[in-house]
Amino acid sequence: MKSGTFFGGVHPRYEKDLAGGRPIETMPLPARLVVPFAQNLGAAPKPVVKKGDEVKRGQLIAEPQGFVSVPLHAPTSGVVQAIDVFPHPVGADLPAVVIVPDGKDEWAPGLNVERDAGDLGADALRGVIRDAGLVGMGGAAFPTHVKLSPPKDKPIDVLVLNGAECEPYLTADHRLMAERPAEIVEGASWFAKALGVENVIVAVEKNKPDAIAAMRPAAEARGYAVRALDVVYPQGAERQLIFALTGRRVPAGGLPMDVGVLVQNVGTCYAAFEAVRRNRPLTERVVCVTGRGVANPKNVLARIGTTFGDAIAFCGGLREDAGKIIGGGPMMGVAQYSLDAPVTKGTSGIVVLTRREAVQYAGDPCIRCGRCLRACPMLLNPSVLSVYAERLRFDETAAHHVLDCIECGCCAYVCPSRRPMVHHFRRAKAEIRKKQARAV
Ligand code: SF4
Ligand code: SF4
């Protein structure tokens, strides 16, 4: 195995050229925003507004429920039209608040003002980040303040800025690094201060030379290292990234903090800059709207709650041969059944495949070729796991360590039978966790 990489992985068609050269465009406000409450791992926040209420941008609209939860804020000023159940990008119908913009985009009092944050200590920084509703914006949506609060017996000595963006098609992080490097690095400096960490590494795959060139001076000005990584999927998965950068192995069932490392997506670092320096809660994010099924692929700065339909319309609409819409990338994303699903804090991309491209995701029986075993970066046996999961034998999937699956989709990518492995493994993991919860 070469240094700077990891065992397994695949080389999918990256298709980054579709949107990678397109600078970030700010989307105009749509006619309505659908803001789901479930946007973070952990407990969803509970609404504090009702139908008919007027809201300002950044105003609290749902309050957190416990430590592993974050507040939710109005993405613009306007009126609450409804609180009801709407399509959610996870593939279910879930409660959301609908806001009709008044067009003024007026911030709530006290927000959107520059602050001199130099005096903020670690606890105050964690508080600002929690109150701004920050979650991991690479897709995991884990509350950032929780990640910044490791237990005392798990000290962190390395902070990694994850700019690998290894998922095919997606270029939102790429554009952010190329266009706003100083802001990303300042946001990371607040994380480093909250953790008391000096060793900060910016990790970017080599297929983004302009992002590496932009990040290097900004990072090095603060004494942070920039590492250009081999292009192999899933280079940006936390365990694989940590091993490639430090040689440390996160133990099975463990977390990066077990080996003294904390990983933050570069988009989350940018959101931290906005929260700490500009006193802006998280109300918008960069989304890559791309694929051969969309007329004009772009990277757009969209408000949270913008529907996929509105985002795609801003990019010229669907092409005639559009066959499948995915929330996220084609390896780890979720197929969408409605264009009314909205952009959430964890939505890094909307990928539209053509009908021809989408066919490869149908599935046949396993022919025991063994390719998936060679591709799995977690050293699992995806073939056996998928057969057990298909037969609903979830205890056996647990015995074969399905809970260690990082849902990277490498096995499905190399499978000549086009088996929907990640779908099977998500189902198995959910069933095992349900059983574990019942047993407590
Ligand atoms: S079994 Fe899980 S971790 Fe292994 S390749 Fe498949 S999706 Fe990735
Ligand atoms: S790659 Fe597909 S067909 Fe081959 S062993 Fe794995 S699951 Fe079976």
Coordinates of C-alpha atoms and ligand atoms in Angstrom, one line a residue:
M1 CA 0.0 0.0 0.0
K2 CA 1.3 3.5 -0.9
S3 CA 1.6 6.1 1.8
G4 CA -1.0 8.8 1.7
T5 CA -3.8 6.3 0.8
F6 CA -5.6 3.2 2.3
F7 CA -6.6 -0.4 1.5
G8 CA -9.4 -1.0 -1.0
G9 CA -11.4 1.8 -2.6
V10 CA -12.3 2.3 -6.2
H11 CA -11.8 4.7 -9.1
P12 CA -15.3 5.7 -10.3
R13 CA -15.9 8.1 -13.2
Y14 CA -15.5 11.3 -11.3
E15 CA -17.4 13.6 -13.7
K16 CA -16.1 16.6 -11.7
D17 CA -15.6 18.7 -14.9
L18 CA -19.4 19.2 -15.3
A19 CA -19.5 21.8 -12.5
G20 CA -15.9 22.0 -11.1
G21 CA -15.0 25.1 -13.2
R22 CA -18.2 27.0 -12.4
P23 CA -17.9 29.7 -9.8
I24 CA -20.4 29.8 -7.0
E25 CA -23.6 31.6 -8.0
T26 CA -26.1 33.0 -5.4
M27 CA -29.6 31.7 -6.0
P28 CA -32.4 34.3 -5.8
L29 CA -35.0 33.7 -3.1
P30 CA -37.6 31.1 -4.3
A31 CA -41.4 31.6 -3.8
R32 CA -41.3 29.4 -0.7
L33 CA -38.9 27.7 1.5
V34 CA -39.6 24.2 3.1
V35 CA -37.4 23.9 6.2
P36 CA -37.5 20.4 7.8
F37 CA -36.9 20.1 11.5
A38 CA -34.9 16.9 11.1
Q39 CA -31.6 18.3 9.8
N40 CA -29.1 17.0 12.3
L41 CA -28.0 13.7 13.7
G42 CA -29.6 13.3 17.1
A43 CA -32.9 14.8 18.3
A44 CA -34.7 17.1 15.9
P45 CA -35.4 20.6 17.3
K46 CA -39.0 21.5 18.2
P47 CA -40.9 24.4 16.6
V48 CA -41.2 27.7 18.5
V49 CA -43.2 29.4 15.7
K50 CA -46.8 28.8 14.4
K51 CA -48.7 29.4 11.2
G52 CA -49.1 33.2 10.5
D53 CA -46.0 34.3 12.5
E54 CA -43.7 36.8 10.9
V55 CA -40.1 35.9 11.0
K56 CA -36.8 37.6 10.3
R57 CA -33.7 35.9 8.8
G58 CA -31.7 34.1 11.4
Q59 CA -34.6 34.1 13.9
L60 CA -34.9 30.9 16.0
I61 CA -37.8 28.8 14.6
A62 CA -37.1 25.5 16.4
E63 CA -35.2 24.9 19.6
P64 CA -32.8 22.0 20.3
Q65 CA -33.9 19.0 22.3
G66 CA -30.9 18.0 24.5
F67 CA -27.2 18.1 24.0
V68 CA -27.0 16.2 20.7
S69 CA -29.3 18.6 18.8
V70 CA -29.1 22.1 17.3
P71 CA -31.4 25.1 16.8
L72 CA -33.0 25.9 13.5
H73 CA -33.2 29.4 12.1
A74 CA -35.4 31.1 9.5
P75 CA -33.5 31.2 6.2
T76 CA -35.0 34.6 5.2
S77 CA -37.6 37.1 6.5
G78 CA -41.3 36.4 5.7
V79 CA -44.4 34.6 7.0
V80 CA -44.9 31.1 8.3
Q81 CA -47.4 29.6 5.8
A82 CA -47.7 26.1 7.3
I83 CA -46.2 23.5 9.6
D84 CA -46.9 20.1 8.1
V85 CA -45.4 17.0 6.7
F86 CA -43.4 17.3 3.4
P87 CA -40.9 15.2 1.4
H88 CA -37.5 15.1 3.0
P89 CA -34.2 14.2 1.1
V90 CA -33.8 11.1 3.4
G91 CA -36.6 9.6 1.4
A92 CA -39.5 10.0 3.9
D93 CA -42.2 12.6 4.6
L94 CA -41.2 14.6 7.7
P95 CA -42.4 17.7 9.5
A96 CA -41.2 21.0 8.2
V97 CA -42.1 24.7 8.4
V98 CA -43.0 26.5 5.2
I99 CA -41.9 30.2 5.0
V100 CA -43.1 32.5 2.3
P101 CA -40.3 35.2 1.8
D102 CA -41.3 38.9 2.0
G103 CA -38.4 39.7 -0.4
K104 CA -36.7 42.0 2.2
D105 CA -34.3 39.3 3.5
E106 CA -34.1 41.3 6.8
W107 CA -31.9 39.9 9.5
A108 CA -33.2 39.5 13.1
P109 CA -31.9 42.2 15.4
G110 CA -28.3 41.7 16.5
L111 CA -27.4 39.3 13.7
N112 CA -25.2 39.8 10.7
V113 CA -22.8 42.1 12.5
E114 CA -19.0 41.8 12.5
R115 CA -17.6 40.9 15.9
D116 CA -14.1 40.9 17.2
A117 CA -14.0 37.2 18.3
G118 CA -10.4 37.2 19.6
D119 CA -11.4 37.2 23.2
L120 CA -13.8 34.3 23.0
G121 CA -12.6 31.3 25.0
A122 CA -13.2 27.6 24.2
D123 CA -16.6 27.3 26.0
A124 CA -17.8 30.6 24.5
L125 CA -16.8 29.4 21.0
R126 CA -18.6 26.1 21.4
G127 CA -21.7 28.1 22.6
V128 CA -21.6 30.4 19.5
I129 CA -21.2 27.4 17.2
R130 CA -24.1 25.5 18.9
D131 CA -26.4 28.6 18.9
A132 CA -25.7 29.1 15.1
G133 CA -27.0 25.6 14.5
L134 CA -23.8 24.2 13.0
V135 CA -23.6 20.6 11.8
G136 CA -21.2 18.6 9.7
M137 CA -21.9 19.9 6.2
G138 CA -20.2 17.1 4.3
G139 CA -23.4 15.1 4.6
A140 CA -23.2 13.6 8.1
A141 CA -24.9 16.5 9.8
F142 CA -23.5 15.6 13.3
P143 CA -23.8 18.6 15.6
T144 CA -20.5 20.5 15.5
H145 CA -20.5 21.6 19.2
V146 CA -20.7 18.0 20.2
K147 CA -17.7 17.0 18.1
L148 CA -15.9 19.9 19.7
S149 CA -16.6 18.5 23.2
P150 CA -14.5 15.3 23.4
P151 CA -14.4 13.6 26.8
K152 CA -11.3 14.4 29.0
D153 CA -9.8 11.0 28.5
K154 CA -9.9 11.4 24.7
P155 CA -7.6 14.4 24.1
I156 CA -7.4 15.7 20.5
D157 CA -4.0 16.6 19.0
V158 CA -4.8 16.7 15.3
L159 CA -7.5 18.7 13.5
V160 CA -8.1 17.7 9.9
L161 CA -9.9 20.0 7.5
N162 CA -11.6 17.6 5.1
G163 CA -11.5 19.0 1.6
A164 CA -11.1 15.7 -0.1
E165 CA -14.6 15.7 -1.7
C166 CA -14.1 12.3 -3.2
E167 CA -17.7 11.7 -4.1
P168 CA -18.0 11.7 -7.9
Y169 CA -19.7 14.7 -9.5
L170 CA -19.7 17.0 -6.4
T171 CA -17.7 20.2 -6.5
A172 CA -19.3 22.4 -3.7
D173 CA -16.3 22.1 -1.4
H174 CA -13.9 22.4 -4.3
R175 CA -15.4 25.8 -5.3
L176 CA -15.6 27.0 -1.7
M177 CA -11.8 26.2 -1.2
A178 CA -10.9 27.9 -4.5
E179 CA -13.0 31.0 -3.8
R180 CA -13.0 31.5 0.0
P181 CA -9.8 30.0 1.5
A182 CA -9.1 32.7 4.1
E183 CA -12.6 32.3 5.6
I184 CA -12.4 28.5 5.7
V185 CA -9.0 28.7 7.5
E186 CA -10.2 31.3 9.9
G187 CA -13.3 29.1 10.7
A188 CA -10.9 26.2 11.3
S189 CA -8.8 28.4 13.7
W190 CA -11.9 28.8 15.9
F191 CA -12.2 25.0 16.0
A192 CA -8.5 24.6 16.8
K193 CA -8.9 27.2 19.6
A194 CA -11.9 25.4 21.1
L195 CA -10.0 22.2 21.1
G196 CA -6.6 23.6 22.1
V197 CA -5.0 22.0 19.0
E198 CA -2.0 23.3 17.1
N199 CA -1.5 20.6 14.5
V200 CA -4.0 21.4 11.8
I201 CA -3.9 19.6 8.4
V202 CA -5.9 20.6 5.3
A203 CA -6.5 17.5 3.2
V204 CA -7.4 17.9 -0.5
E205 CA -7.4 15.3 -3.3
K206 CA -4.9 16.0 -6.1
N207 CA -7.7 16.5 -8.7
K208 CA -8.4 20.0 -7.3
P209 CA -5.1 21.8 -8.1
D210 CA -6.7 25.3 -8.0
A211 CA -8.2 24.6 -4.6
I212 CA -4.8 23.4 -3.3
A213 CA -3.1 26.5 -4.7
A214 CA -5.7 28.8 -3.0
M215 CA -5.7 27.0 0.3
R216 CA -1.9 26.7 0.7
P217 CA -1.1 30.4 1.4
A218 CA -4.1 30.9 3.6
A219 CA -3.3 27.8 5.6
E220 CA 0.4 28.3 5.8
A221 CA 0.0 31.8 7.1
R222 CA -1.4 30.2 10.2
G223 CA 1.1 27.4 10.4
Y224 CA -1.3 24.8 9.1
A225 CA -0.1 22.1 6.6
V226 CA -1.8 21.3 3.3
R227 CA -1.7 17.7 2.1
A228 CA -2.5 16.7 -1.5
L229 CA -4.0 13.2 -1.4
D230 CA -4.2 10.5 -4.0
V231 CA -7.4 10.4 -5.9
V232 CA -9.2 7.2 -4.8
Y233 CA -12.8 6.8 -3.5
P234 CA -13.6 7.0 -0.5
Q235 CA -10.5 9.1 0.4
G236 CA -12.7 11.6 2.2
A237 CA -14.3 9.0 4.6
E238 CA -13.0 9.9 8.1
R239 CA -11.2 6.6 8.9
Q240 CA -9.6 6.4 5.5
L241 CA -8.6 10.0 5.6
I242 CA -7.1 9.7 9.1
F243 CA -5.1 6.7 8.1
A244 CA -3.8 8.3 4.9
L245 CA -2.7 11.5 6.8
T246 CA -1.4 10.1 10.1
G247 CA -1.1 6.3 9.8
R248 CA -3.4 6.1 12.8
R249 CA -6.2 3.4 12.6
V250 CA -9.6 4.2 14.1
P251 CA -10.5 0.9 15.9
A252 CA -13.6 -1.1 14.8
G253 CA -16.6 0.4 16.4
G254 CA -14.5 3.4 17.5
L255 CA -14.4 7.1 16.6
P256 CA -11.7 9.4 15.3
M257 CA -11.3 10.8 18.9
D258 CA -10.1 7.4 20.0
V259 CA -6.9 8.1 18.0
G260 CA -6.7 11.8 19.0
V261 CA -8.1 13.2 15.7
L262 CA -11.0 15.4 14.8
V263 CA -12.2 15.9 11.2
Q264 CA -14.2 18.9 10.0
N265 CA -15.5 19.4 6.5
V266 CA -14.3 22.6 4.9
G267 CA -17.9 23.8 4.4
T268 CA -18.4 23.5 8.2
C269 CA -15.3 25.6 8.7
Y270 CA -16.8 28.2 6.4
A271 CA -20.0 28.1 8.4
A272 CA -18.0 28.6 11.6
F273 CA -16.4 31.7 10.1
E274 CA -19.9 33.1 9.3
A275 CA -21.1 32.3 12.8
V276 CA -18.2 33.5 14.9
R277 CA -16.9 36.5 12.8
R278 CA -20.2 37.7 11.2
N279 CA -22.7 36.5 13.8
R280 CA -24.7 34.7 11.2
P281 CA -26.6 31.4 12.0
L282 CA -26.6 28.7 9.4
T283 CA -29.2 29.7 6.8
E284 CA -27.6 28.9 3.5
R285 CA -25.0 26.6 2.0
V286 CA -23.2 25.8 -1.3
V287 CA -24.9 23.0 -3.2
C288 CA -23.5 21.4 -6.4
V289 CA -26.4 20.9 -8.8
T290 CA -24.9 18.6 -11.5
G291 CA -25.1 15.6 -13.7
R292 CA -25.8 15.0 -17.4
G293 CA -29.6 15.1 -16.7
V294 CA -29.5 18.8 -15.7
A295 CA -29.3 21.4 -18.4
N296 CA -26.7 23.7 -16.9
P297 CA -24.7 22.3 -14.0
K298 CA -23.7 24.9 -11.3
N299 CA -22.5 25.4 -7.8
V300 CA -25.1 27.5 -6.1
L301 CA -25.4 29.3 -2.8
A302 CA -28.9 28.3 -1.8
R303 CA -31.0 29.0 1.3
I304 CA -31.8 26.0 3.5
G305 CA -35.3 25.0 2.5
T306 CA -34.9 25.6 -1.3
T307 CA -36.6 22.7 -3.0
F308 CA -34.7 20.5 -5.4
G309 CA -37.1 21.5 -8.1
D310 CA -36.3 25.2 -7.6
A311 CA -32.5 24.6 -7.5
I312 CA -32.7 22.5 -10.7
A313 CA -34.9 25.1 -12.4
F314 CA -32.2 27.7 -11.6
C315 CA -29.7 25.4 -13.4
G316 CA -31.8 25.4 -16.6
G317 CA -34.2 22.5 -15.6
L318 CA -34.1 18.8 -16.4
R319 CA -33.0 17.4 -19.7
E320 CA -35.4 15.2 -21.6
D321 CA -33.4 12.0 -20.8
A322 CA -33.2 12.7 -17.0
G323 CA -33.7 9.4 -15.3
K324 CA -32.8 9.7 -11.6
I325 CA -32.4 12.5 -9.1
I326 CA -30.0 11.9 -6.1
G327 CA -29.7 13.9 -2.9
G328 CA -25.9 13.8 -2.4
G329 CA -23.5 12.0 -4.8
P330 CA -24.1 8.8 -6.7
M331 CA -22.0 6.6 -4.3
M332 CA -23.6 7.6 -0.9
G333 CA -26.6 9.7 -1.9
V334 CA -30.3 8.9 -1.7
A335 CA -32.6 8.6 -4.7
Q336 CA -35.4 11.2 -4.6
Y337 CA -39.0 10.5 -5.3
S338 CA -40.1 14.2 -5.2
L339 CA -38.7 17.4 -6.5
D340 CA -40.3 19.0 -3.5
A341 CA -37.6 17.7 -1.2
P342 CA -35.6 20.6 0.1
V343 CA -31.9 21.5 0.6
T344 CA -31.0 20.8 4.2
K345 CA -27.8 21.6 6.1
G346 CA -26.3 18.3 5.0
T347 CA -27.1 18.6 1.3
S348 CA -23.8 19.0 -0.6
G349 CA -25.2 18.1 -4.0
I350 CA -28.1 17.3 -6.2
V351 CA -27.1 14.9 -9.0
V352 CA -29.3 14.1 -12.0
L353 CA -28.4 11.0 -13.9
T354 CA -29.7 10.2 -17.4
R355 CA -32.0 7.2 -17.8
R356 CA -29.1 5.3 -19.4
E357 CA -26.8 6.0 -16.4
A358 CA -29.4 5.2 -13.9
V359 CA -29.9 1.6 -15.2
Q360 CA -26.6 0.5 -13.6
Y361 CA -28.2 0.8 -10.2
A362 CA -30.7 -2.0 -10.8
G363 CA -29.7 -5.4 -9.2
D364 CA -29.2 -9.1 -10.0
P365 CA -28.2 -12.1 -7.8
C366 CA -24.6 -12.3 -6.5
I367 CA -22.3 -14.3 -8.8
R368 CA -19.6 -14.6 -6.1
C369 CA -16.9 -12.9 -8.2
G370 CA -15.2 -11.4 -5.1
R371 CA -14.7 -8.0 -6.5
C372 CA -16.5 -6.3 -3.7
L373 CA -14.1 -7.8 -1.1
R374 CA -11.2 -6.3 -2.8
A375 CA -12.9 -2.9 -3.0
C376 CA -14.1 -2.6 0.6
P377 CA -11.9 -0.2 2.5
M378 CA -13.3 -1.6 5.8
L379 CA -12.2 -5.1 5.0
L380 CA -15.8 -6.4 5.2
N381 CA -17.4 -9.2 3.1
P382 CA -20.1 -7.2 1.3
S383 CA -21.2 -10.2 -0.7
V384 CA -22.1 -12.3 2.3
L385 CA -23.5 -9.2 4.1
S386 CA -25.8 -8.4 1.2
V387 CA -27.1 -11.9 0.9
Y388 CA -27.9 -12.0 4.7
A389 CA -29.5 -8.5 4.5
E390 CA -31.6 -9.5 1.5
R391 CA -33.0 -12.5 3.5
L392 CA -33.6 -10.2 6.5
R393 CA -31.2 -12.2 8.6
F394 CA -30.0 -9.2 10.5
D395 CA -28.3 -11.0 13.4
E396 CA -26.0 -12.6 10.9
T397 CA -25.2 -9.2 9.3
A398 CA -24.3 -8.0 12.8
A399 CA -22.0 -11.0 13.3
H400 CA -20.3 -10.0 10.1
H401 CA -19.8 -6.5 11.3
V402 CA -22.2 -4.6 9.2
L403 CA -22.1 -1.8 11.8
D404 CA -18.6 -1.1 10.7
C405 CA -19.8 -0.3 7.1
I406 CA -19.2 3.3 6.3
E407 CA -21.8 3.2 3.4
C408 CA -19.2 4.3 0.9
G409 CA -20.7 2.3 -1.9
C410 CA -17.4 1.0 -3.3
C411 CA -18.8 -2.6 -3.3
A412 CA -21.9 -1.6 -5.2
Y413 CA -19.7 0.3 -7.7
V414 CA -17.6 -2.7 -8.7
C415 CA -20.4 -5.2 -8.5
P416 CA -21.1 -6.7 -12.0
S417 CA -24.5 -7.7 -10.8
R418 CA -25.2 -4.0 -9.8
R419 CA -26.5 -5.1 -6.4
P420 CA -27.9 -2.2 -4.3
M421 CA -25.6 -3.0 -1.4
V422 CA -25.7 0.3 0.5
H423 CA -29.5 0.1 0.5
H424 CA -29.3 -3.4 2.1
F425 CA -26.7 -2.3 4.7
R426 CA -28.6 0.8 5.8
R427 CA -31.6 -1.3 6.4
A428 CA -29.6 -3.9 8.3
K429 CA -28.0 -1.3 10.5
A430 CA -31.3 0.4 11.2
E431 CA -32.8 -3.0 12.2
I432 CA -29.8 -3.9 14.5
R433 CA -29.9 -0.5 16.2
K434 CA -33.7 -0.8 16.7
K435 CA -33.1 -4.2 18.4
Q436 CA -30.3 -2.8 20.5
A437 CA -32.5 0.1 21.6
R438 CA -35.3 -2.3 22.6
A439 CA -32.8 -4.3 24.7
V440 CA -31.7 -1.3 26.8
Ligands
SF4_1 S1 -19.5 -3.0 2.7 FE1 -19.8 -0.8 3.4 S2 -17.7 -0.1 3.8 FE2 -17.5 -1.9 2.5 S3 -17.4 -1.2 0.4 FE3 -19.6 -1.7 0.8 S4 -20.5 0.2 1.5 FE4 -18.2 0.5 1.6
SF4_2 S1 -19.1 -7.9 -6.5 FE1 -21.3 -8.3 -6.6 S2 -21.5 -10.3 -7.7 FE2 -19.3 -10.0 -7.1 S3 -19.2 -11.1 -5.1 FE3 -19.6 -9.0 -4.6 S4 -21.9 -8.9 -4.5 FE4 -21.4 -10.8 -5.5

